[in-house]
PDB file of C-alpha atoms and ligand atoms in Angstrom:
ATOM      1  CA  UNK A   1     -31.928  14.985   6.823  1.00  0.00           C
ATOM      2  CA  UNK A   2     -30.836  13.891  10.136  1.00  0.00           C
ATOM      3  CA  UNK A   3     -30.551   9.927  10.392  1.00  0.00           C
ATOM      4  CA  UNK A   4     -33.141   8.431  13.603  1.00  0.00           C
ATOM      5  CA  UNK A   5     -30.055   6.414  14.501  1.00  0.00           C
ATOM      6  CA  UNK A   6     -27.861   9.380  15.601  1.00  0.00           C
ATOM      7  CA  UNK A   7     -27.962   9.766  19.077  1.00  0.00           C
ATOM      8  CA  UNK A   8     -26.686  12.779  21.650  1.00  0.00           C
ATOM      9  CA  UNK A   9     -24.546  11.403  23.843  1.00  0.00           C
ATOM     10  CA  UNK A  10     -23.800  12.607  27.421  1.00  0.00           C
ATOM     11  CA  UNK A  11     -20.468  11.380  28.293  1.00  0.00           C
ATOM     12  CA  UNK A  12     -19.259  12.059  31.686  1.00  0.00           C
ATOM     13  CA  UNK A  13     -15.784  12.178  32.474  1.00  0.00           C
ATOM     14  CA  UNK A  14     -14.044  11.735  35.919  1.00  0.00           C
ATOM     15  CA  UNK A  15     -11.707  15.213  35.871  1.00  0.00           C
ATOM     16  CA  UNK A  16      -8.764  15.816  38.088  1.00  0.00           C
ATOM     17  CA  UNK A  17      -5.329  17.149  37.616  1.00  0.00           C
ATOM     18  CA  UNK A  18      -2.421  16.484  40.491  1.00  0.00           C
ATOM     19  CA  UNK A  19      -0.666  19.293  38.551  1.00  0.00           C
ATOM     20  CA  UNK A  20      -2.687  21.460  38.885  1.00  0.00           C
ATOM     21  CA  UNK A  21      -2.813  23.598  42.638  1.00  0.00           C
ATOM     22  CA  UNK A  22      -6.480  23.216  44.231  1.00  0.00           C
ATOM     23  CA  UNK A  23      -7.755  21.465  41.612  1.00  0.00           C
ATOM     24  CA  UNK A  24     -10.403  18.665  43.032  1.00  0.00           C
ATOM     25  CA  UNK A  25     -11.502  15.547  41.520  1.00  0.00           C
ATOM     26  CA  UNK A  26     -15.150  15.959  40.206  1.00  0.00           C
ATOM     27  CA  UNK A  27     -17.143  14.517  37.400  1.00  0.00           C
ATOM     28  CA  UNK A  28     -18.182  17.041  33.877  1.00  0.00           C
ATOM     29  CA  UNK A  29     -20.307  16.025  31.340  1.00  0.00           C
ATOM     30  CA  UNK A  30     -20.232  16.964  27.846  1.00  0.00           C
ATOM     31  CA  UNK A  31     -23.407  16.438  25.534  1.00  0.00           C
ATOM     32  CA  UNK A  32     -22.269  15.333  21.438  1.00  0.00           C
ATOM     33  CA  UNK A  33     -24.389  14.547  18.693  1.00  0.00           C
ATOM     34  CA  UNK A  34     -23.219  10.649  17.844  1.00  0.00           C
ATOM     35  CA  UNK A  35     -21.952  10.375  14.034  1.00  0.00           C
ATOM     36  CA  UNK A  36     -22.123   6.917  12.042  1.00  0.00           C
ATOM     37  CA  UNK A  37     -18.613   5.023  13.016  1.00  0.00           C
ATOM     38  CA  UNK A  38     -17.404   7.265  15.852  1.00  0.00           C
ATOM     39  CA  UNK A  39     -15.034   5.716  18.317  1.00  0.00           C
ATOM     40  CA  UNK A  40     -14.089   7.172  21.798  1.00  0.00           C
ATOM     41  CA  UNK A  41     -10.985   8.956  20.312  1.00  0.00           C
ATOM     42  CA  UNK A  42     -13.280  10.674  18.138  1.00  0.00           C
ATOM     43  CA  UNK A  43     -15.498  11.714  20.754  1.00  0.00           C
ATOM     44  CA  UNK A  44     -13.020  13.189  22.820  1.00  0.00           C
ATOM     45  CA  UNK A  45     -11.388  15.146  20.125  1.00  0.00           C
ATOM     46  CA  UNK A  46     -15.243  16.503  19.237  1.00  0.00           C
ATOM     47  CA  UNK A  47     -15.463  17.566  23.093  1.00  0.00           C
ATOM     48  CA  UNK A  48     -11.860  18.576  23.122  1.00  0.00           C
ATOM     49  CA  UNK A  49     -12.215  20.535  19.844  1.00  0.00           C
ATOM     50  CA  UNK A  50     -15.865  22.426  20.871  1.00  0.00           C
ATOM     51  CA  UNK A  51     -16.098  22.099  24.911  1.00  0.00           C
ATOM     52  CA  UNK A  52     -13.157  22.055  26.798  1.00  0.00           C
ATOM     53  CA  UNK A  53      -9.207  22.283  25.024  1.00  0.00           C
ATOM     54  CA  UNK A  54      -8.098  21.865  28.770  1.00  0.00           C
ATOM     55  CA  UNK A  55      -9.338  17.617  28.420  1.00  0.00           C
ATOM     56  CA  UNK A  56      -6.255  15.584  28.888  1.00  0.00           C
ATOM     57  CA  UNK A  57      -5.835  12.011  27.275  1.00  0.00           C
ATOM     58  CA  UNK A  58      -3.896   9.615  25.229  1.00  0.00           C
ATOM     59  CA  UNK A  59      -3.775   8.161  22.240  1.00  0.00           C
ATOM     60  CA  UNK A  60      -1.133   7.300  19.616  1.00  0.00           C
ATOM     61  CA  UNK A  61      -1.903   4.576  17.371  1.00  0.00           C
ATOM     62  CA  UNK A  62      -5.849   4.703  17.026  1.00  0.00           C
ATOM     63  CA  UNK A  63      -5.725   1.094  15.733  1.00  0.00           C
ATOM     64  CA  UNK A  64      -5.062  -0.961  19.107  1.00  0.00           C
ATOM     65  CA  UNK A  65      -1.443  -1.225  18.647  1.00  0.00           C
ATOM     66  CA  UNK A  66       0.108   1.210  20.987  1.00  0.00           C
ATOM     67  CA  UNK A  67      -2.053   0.651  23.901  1.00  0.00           C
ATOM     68  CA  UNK A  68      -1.869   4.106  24.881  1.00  0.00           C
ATOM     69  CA  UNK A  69      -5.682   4.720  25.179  1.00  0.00           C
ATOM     70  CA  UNK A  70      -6.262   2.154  27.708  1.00  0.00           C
ATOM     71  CA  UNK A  71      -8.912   4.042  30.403  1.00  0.00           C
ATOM     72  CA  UNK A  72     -12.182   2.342  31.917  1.00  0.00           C
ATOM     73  CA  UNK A  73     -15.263   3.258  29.942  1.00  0.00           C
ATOM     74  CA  UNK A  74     -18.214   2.717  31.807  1.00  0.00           C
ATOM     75  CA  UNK A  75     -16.970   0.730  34.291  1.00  0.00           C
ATOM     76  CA  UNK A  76     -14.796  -1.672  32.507  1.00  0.00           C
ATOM     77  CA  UNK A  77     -10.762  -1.612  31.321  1.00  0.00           C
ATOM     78  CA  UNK A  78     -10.675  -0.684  27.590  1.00  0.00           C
ATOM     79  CA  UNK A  79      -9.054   0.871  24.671  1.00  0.00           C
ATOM     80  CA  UNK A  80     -10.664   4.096  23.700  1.00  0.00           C
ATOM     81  CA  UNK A  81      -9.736   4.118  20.307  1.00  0.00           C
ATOM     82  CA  UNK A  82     -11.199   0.922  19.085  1.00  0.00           C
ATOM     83  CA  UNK A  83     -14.509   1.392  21.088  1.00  0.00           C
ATOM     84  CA  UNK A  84     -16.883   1.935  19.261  1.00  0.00           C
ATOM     85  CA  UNK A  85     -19.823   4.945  20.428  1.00  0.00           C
ATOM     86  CA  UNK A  86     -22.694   2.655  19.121  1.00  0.00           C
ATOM     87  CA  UNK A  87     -21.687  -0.098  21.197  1.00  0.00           C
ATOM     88  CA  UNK A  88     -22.252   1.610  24.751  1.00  0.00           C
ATOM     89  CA  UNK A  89     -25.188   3.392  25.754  1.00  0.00           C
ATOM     90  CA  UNK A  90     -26.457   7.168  25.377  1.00  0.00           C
ATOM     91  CA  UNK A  91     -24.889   7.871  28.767  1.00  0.00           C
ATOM     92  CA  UNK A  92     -20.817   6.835  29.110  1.00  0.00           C
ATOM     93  CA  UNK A  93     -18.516   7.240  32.037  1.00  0.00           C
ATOM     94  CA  UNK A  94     -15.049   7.965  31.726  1.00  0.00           C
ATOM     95  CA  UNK A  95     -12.578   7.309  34.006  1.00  0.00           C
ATOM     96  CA  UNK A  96      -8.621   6.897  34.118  1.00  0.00           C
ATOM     97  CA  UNK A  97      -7.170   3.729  34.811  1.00  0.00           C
ATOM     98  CA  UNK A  98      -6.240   3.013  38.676  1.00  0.00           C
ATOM     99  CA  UNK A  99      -3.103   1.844  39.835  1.00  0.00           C
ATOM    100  CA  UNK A 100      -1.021   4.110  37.415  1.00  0.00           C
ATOM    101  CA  UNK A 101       0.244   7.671  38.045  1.00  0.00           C
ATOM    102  CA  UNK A 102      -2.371  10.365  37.006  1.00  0.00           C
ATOM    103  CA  UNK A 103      -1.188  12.931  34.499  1.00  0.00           C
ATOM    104  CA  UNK A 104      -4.098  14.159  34.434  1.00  0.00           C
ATOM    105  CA  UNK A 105      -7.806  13.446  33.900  1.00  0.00           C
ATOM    106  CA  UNK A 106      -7.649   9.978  31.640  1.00  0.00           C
ATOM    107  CA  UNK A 107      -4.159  10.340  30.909  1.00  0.00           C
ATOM    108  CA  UNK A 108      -1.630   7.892  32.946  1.00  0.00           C
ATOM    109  CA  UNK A 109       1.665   7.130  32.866  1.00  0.00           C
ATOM    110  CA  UNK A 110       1.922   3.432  32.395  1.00  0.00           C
ATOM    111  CA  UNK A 111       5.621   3.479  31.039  1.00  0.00           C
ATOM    112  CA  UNK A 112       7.286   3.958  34.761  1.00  0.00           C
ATOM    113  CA  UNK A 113       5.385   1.186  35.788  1.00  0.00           C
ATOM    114  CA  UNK A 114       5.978  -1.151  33.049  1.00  0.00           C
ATOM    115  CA  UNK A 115       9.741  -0.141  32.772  1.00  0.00           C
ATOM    116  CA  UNK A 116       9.638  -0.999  36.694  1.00  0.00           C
ATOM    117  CA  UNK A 117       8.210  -4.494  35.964  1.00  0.00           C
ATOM    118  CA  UNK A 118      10.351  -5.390  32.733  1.00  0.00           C
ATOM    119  CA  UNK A 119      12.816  -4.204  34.865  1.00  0.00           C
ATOM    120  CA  UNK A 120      12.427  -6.460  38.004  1.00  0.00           C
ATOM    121  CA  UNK A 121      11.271  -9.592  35.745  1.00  0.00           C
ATOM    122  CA  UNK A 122      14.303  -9.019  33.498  1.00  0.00           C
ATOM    123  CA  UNK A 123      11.937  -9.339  30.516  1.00  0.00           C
ATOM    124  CA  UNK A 124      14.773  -9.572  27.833  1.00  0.00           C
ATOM    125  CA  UNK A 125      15.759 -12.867  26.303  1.00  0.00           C
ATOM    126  CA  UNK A 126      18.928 -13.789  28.202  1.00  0.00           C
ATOM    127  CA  UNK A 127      21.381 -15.220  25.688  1.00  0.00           C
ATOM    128  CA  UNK A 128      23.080 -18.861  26.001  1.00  0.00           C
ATOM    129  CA  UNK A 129      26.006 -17.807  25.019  1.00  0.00           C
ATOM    130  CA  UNK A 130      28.280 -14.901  23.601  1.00  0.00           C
ATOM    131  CA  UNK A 131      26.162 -13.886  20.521  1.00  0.00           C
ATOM    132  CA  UNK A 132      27.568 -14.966  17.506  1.00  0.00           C
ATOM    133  CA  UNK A 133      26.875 -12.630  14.847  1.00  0.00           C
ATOM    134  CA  UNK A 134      27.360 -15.260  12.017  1.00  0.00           C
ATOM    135  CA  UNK A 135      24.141 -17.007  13.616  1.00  0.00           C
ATOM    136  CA  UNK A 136      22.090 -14.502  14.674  1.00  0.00           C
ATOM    137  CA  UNK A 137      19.039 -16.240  13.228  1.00  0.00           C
ATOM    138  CA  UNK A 138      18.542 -19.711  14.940  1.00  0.00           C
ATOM    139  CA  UNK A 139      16.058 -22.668  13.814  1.00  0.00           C
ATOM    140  CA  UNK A 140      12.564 -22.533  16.158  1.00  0.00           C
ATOM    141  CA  UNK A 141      10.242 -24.897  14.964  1.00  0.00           C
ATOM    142  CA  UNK A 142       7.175 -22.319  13.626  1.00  0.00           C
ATOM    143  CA  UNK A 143       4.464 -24.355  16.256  1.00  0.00           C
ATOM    144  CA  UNK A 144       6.800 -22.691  19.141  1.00  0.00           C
ATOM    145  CA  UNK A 145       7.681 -19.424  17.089  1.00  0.00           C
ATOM    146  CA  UNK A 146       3.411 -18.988  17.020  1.00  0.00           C
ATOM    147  CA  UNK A 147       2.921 -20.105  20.630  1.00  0.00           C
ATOM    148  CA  UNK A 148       5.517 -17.597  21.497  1.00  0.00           C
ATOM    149  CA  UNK A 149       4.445 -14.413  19.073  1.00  0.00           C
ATOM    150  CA  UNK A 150       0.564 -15.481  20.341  1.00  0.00           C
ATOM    151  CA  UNK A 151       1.938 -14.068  24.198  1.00  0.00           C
ATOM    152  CA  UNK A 152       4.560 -11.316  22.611  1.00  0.00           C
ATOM    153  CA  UNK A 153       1.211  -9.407  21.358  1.00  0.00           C
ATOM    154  CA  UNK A 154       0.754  -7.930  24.601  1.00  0.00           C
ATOM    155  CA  UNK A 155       0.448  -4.495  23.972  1.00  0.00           C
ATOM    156  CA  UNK A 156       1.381  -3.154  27.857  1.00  0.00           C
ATOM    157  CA  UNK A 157      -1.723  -1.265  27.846  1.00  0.00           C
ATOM    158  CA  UNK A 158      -2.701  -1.915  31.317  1.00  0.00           C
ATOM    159  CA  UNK A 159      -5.924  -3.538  31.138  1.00  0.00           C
ATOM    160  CA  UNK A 160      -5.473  -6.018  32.942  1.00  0.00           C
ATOM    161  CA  UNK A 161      -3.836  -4.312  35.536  1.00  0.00           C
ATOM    162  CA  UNK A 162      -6.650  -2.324  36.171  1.00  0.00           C
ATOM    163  CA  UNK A 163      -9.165  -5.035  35.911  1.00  0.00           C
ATOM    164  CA  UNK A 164      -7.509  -6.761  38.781  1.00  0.00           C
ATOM    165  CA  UNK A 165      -8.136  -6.716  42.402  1.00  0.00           C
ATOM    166  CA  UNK A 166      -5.097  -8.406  43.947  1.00  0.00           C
ATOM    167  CA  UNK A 167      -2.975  -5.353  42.414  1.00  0.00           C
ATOM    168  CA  UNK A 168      -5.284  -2.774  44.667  1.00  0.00           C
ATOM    169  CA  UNK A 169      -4.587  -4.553  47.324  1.00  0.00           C
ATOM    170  CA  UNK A 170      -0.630  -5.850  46.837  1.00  0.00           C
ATOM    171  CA  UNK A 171       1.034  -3.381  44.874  1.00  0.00           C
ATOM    172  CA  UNK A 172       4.329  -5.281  44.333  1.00  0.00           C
ATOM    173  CA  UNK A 173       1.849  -8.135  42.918  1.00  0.00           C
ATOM    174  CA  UNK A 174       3.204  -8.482  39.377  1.00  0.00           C
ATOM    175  CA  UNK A 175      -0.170  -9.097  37.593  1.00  0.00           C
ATOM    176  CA  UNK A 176      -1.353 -11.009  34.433  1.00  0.00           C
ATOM    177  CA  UNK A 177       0.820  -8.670  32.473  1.00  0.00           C
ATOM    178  CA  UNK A 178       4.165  -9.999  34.427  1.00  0.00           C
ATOM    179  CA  UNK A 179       3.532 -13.366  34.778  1.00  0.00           C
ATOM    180  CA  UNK A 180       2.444 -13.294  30.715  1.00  0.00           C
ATOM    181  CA  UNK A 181       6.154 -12.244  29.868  1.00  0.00           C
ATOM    182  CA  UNK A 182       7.700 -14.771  32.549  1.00  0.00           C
ATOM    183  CA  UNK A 183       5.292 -17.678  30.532  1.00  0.00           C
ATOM    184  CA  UNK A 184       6.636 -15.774  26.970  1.00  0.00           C
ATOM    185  CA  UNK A 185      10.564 -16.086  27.702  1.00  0.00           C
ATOM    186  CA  UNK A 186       9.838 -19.388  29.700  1.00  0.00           C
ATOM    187  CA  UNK A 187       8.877 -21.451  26.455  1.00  0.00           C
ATOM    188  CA  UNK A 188      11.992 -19.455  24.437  1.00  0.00           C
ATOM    189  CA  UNK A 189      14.913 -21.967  23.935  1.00  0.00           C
ATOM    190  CA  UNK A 190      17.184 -18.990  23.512  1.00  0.00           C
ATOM    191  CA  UNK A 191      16.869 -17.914  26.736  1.00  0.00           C
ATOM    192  CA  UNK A 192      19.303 -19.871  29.299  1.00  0.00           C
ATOM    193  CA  UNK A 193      17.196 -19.152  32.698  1.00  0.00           C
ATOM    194  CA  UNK A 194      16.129 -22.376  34.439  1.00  0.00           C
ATOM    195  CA  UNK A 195      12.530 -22.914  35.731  1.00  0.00           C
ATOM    196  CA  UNK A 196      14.432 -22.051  39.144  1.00  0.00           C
ATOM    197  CA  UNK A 197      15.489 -19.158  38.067  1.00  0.00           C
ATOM    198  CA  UNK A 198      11.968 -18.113  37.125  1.00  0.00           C
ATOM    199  CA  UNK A 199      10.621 -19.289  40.192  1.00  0.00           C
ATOM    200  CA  UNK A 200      13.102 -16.659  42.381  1.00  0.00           C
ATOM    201  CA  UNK A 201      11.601 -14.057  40.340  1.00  0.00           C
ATOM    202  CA  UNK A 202       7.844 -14.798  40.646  1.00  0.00           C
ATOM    203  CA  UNK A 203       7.501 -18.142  43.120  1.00  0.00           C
ATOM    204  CA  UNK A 204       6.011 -15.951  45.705  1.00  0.00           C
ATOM    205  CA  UNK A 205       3.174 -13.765  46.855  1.00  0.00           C
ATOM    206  CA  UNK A 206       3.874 -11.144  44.227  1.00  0.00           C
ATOM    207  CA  UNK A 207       3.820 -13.109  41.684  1.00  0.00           C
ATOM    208  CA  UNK A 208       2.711 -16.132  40.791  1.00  0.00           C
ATOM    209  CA  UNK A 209       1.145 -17.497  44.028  1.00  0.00           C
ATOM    210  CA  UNK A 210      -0.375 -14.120  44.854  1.00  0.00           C
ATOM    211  CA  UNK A 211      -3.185 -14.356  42.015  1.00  0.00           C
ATOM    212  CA  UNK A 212      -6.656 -15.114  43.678  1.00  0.00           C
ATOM    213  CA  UNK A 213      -7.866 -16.333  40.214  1.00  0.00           C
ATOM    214  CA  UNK A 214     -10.590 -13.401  40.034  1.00  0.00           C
ATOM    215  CA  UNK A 215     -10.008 -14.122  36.252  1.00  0.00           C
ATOM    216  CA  UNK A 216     -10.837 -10.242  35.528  1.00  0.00           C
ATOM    217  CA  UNK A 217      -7.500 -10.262  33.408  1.00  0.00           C
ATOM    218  CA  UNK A 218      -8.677 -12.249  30.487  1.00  0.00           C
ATOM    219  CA  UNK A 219     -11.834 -11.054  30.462  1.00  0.00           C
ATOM    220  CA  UNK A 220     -10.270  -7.279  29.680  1.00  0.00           C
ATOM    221  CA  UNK A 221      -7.377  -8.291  27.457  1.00  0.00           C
ATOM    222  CA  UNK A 222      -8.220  -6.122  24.603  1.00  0.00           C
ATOM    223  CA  UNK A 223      -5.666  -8.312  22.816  1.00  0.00           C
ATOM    224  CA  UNK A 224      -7.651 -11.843  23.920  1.00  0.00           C
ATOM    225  CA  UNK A 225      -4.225 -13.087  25.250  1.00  0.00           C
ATOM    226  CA  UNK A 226      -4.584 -16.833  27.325  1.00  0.00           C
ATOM    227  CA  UNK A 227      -4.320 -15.006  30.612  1.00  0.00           C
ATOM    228  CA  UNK A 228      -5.639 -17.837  32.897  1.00  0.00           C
ATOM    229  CA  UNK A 229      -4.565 -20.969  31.233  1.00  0.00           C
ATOM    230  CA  UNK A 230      -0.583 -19.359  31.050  1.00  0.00           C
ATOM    231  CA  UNK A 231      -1.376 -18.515  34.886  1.00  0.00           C
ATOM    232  CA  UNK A 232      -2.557 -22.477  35.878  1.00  0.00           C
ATOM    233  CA  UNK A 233       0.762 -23.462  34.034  1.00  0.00           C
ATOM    234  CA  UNK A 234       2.845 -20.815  35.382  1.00  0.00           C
ATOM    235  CA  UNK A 235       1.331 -21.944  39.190  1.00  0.00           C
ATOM    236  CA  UNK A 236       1.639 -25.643  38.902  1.00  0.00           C
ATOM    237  CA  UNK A 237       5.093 -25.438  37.392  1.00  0.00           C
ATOM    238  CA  UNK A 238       6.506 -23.203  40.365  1.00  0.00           C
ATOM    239  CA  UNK A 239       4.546 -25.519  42.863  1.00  0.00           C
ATOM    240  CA  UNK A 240       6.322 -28.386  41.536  1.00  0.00           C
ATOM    241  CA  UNK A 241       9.544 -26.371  42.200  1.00  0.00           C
ATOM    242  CA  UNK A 242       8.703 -25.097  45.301  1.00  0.00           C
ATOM    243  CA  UNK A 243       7.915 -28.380  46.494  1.00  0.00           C
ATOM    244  CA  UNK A 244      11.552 -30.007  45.054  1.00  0.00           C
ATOM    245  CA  UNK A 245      13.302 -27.016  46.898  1.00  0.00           C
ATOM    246  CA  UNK A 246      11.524 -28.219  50.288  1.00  0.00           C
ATOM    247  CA  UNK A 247      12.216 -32.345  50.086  1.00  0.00           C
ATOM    248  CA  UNK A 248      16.034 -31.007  49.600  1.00  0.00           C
ATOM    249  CA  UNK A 249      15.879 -28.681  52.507  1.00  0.00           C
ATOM    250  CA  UNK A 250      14.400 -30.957  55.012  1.00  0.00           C
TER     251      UNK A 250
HETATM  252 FE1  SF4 N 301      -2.969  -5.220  27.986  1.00  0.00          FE
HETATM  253 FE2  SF4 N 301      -3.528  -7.833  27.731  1.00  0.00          FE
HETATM  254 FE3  SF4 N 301      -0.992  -6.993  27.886  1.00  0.00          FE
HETATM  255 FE4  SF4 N 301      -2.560  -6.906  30.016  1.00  0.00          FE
HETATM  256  S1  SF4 N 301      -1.864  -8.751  28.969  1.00  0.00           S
HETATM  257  S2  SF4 N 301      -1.172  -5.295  29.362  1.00  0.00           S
HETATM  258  S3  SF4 N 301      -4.525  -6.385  29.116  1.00  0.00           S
HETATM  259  S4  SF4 N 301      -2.453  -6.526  26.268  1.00  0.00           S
HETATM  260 FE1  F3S N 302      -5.633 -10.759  38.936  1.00  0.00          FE
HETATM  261 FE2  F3S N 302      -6.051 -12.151  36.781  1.00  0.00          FE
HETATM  262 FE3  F3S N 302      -5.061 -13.315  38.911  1.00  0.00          FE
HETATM  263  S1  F3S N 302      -7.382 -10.626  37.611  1.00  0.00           S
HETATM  264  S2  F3S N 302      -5.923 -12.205  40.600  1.00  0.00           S
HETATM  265  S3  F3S N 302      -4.068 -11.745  37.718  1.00  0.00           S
HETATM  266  S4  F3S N 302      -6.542 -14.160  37.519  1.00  0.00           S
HETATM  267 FE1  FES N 303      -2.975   3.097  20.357  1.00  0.00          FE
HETATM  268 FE2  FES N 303      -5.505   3.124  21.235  1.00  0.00          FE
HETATM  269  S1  FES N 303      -4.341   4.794  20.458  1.00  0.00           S
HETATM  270  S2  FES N 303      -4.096   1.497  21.268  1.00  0.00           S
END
């Protein structure tokens, strides 16, 4: 006996492949019957599987790990595998993330661009000294260790890039995702860069001072990461800077 709960969903998905000579952007909808715990990933594998093999999209993980799946779902940034069908309404919108390359339909390539920004932000602890092998693991008192792991659980997944308008408009800006890894290896005694050295790589427009607090960062994070209060500290410490660097060059 079919359960009243069970729904048919219409989910409409923006389709477009650069790859692909001719081929336009256009929306196609695809109508599945709703089954008790289905997530996004399984929807699209239902519609892949009995509509249309040609759907492109990502996932890896399917446990909010890999942050693969990231694609905006009616309207918003979010990870398709751990949305859940019963959540949204009958009618869903699909749509690949902006700012990133288009593979194709919701698939993107966020790796280029996050190997770009690790990459410019030289998001790597940068040693003190020589590594000694014979001390490899160092004393951190476990408050610090937690305040750092709490920011290293940022998945890359793009959210938040996506959610935010400054990086439509300023594509060098480095976004909540940069500045989150400048605030990570900031607090990290092992890393020998000086708050003046952090404040060459974002004390400017594209990074630090170019956030218009729209605060649509935090509110995406599928991994609930302090966005906004790392971003206040992150602002008023390169202020501070910026304002010691000006006394001494007047
Ligand atoms: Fe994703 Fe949050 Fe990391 Fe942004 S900060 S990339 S939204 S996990
Ligand atoms: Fe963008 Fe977040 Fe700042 S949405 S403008 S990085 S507060
Ligand atoms: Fe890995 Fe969704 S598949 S986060």
């Amino acid at each position: 006996m079919k359960n009243n709960k069970e729904r048919q969903l219409k989910i409409s998905i923006l389709r477009f492949d650069p790859h692909i000579k001719g081929d336009k952007p256009r929306m196609e909808s695809y109508e599945i019957e709703e089954a008790p715990g289905m997530t996004l990933f399984i929807a699209l594998n239902d519609i892949r599987q009995h509509h249309d093999a040609s759907l492109k999209f990502d996932f890896v993980c399917r446990a909010g790990i890999c942050g693969s799946c990231a694609m905006i779902i009616n309207g918003k940034p979010d990870l398709a595998c751990r949305t859940l069908t019963k959540k949204l309404p009958a009618e869903i919108t699909l749509a690949p993330l902006p700012v990133f390359e288009l593979i194709g339909d919701l698939s993107v390539f966020t790796g280029n661009w996050m190997r770009g920004l690790n990459e410019r932000l030289e998001a790597w602890v940068h040693e003190q000294e020589e590594i000694d092998f014979n001390r490899l693991e160092q004393r951190m008192e476990p408050e610090l260790a937690d305040e750092i792991y709490e920011l290293d659980r940022c998945i890359e997944c793009g959210c938040c890039v996506a959610g935010c308008g400054t990086i439509q408009m300023r594509e060098e800006f480095v976004g909540a995702v940069g500045l989150n890894k400048i605030a990570r290896y900031q607090l990290d005694p092992r890393d020998k860069r000086t708050d003046r050295d952090y404040y060459e790589l974002i004390g400017d427009e594209d990074g630090v001072f170019g956030c218009m607090t729209l605060l649509g960062c935090e509110d995406v994070c599928p991994k609930d990461l302090p966005l906004q209060s790392k971003i206040a500290y992150l602002r008023r410490k390169m202020l501070e800077i910026g304002l010691k660097s000006d006394t001494h060059s007047c």
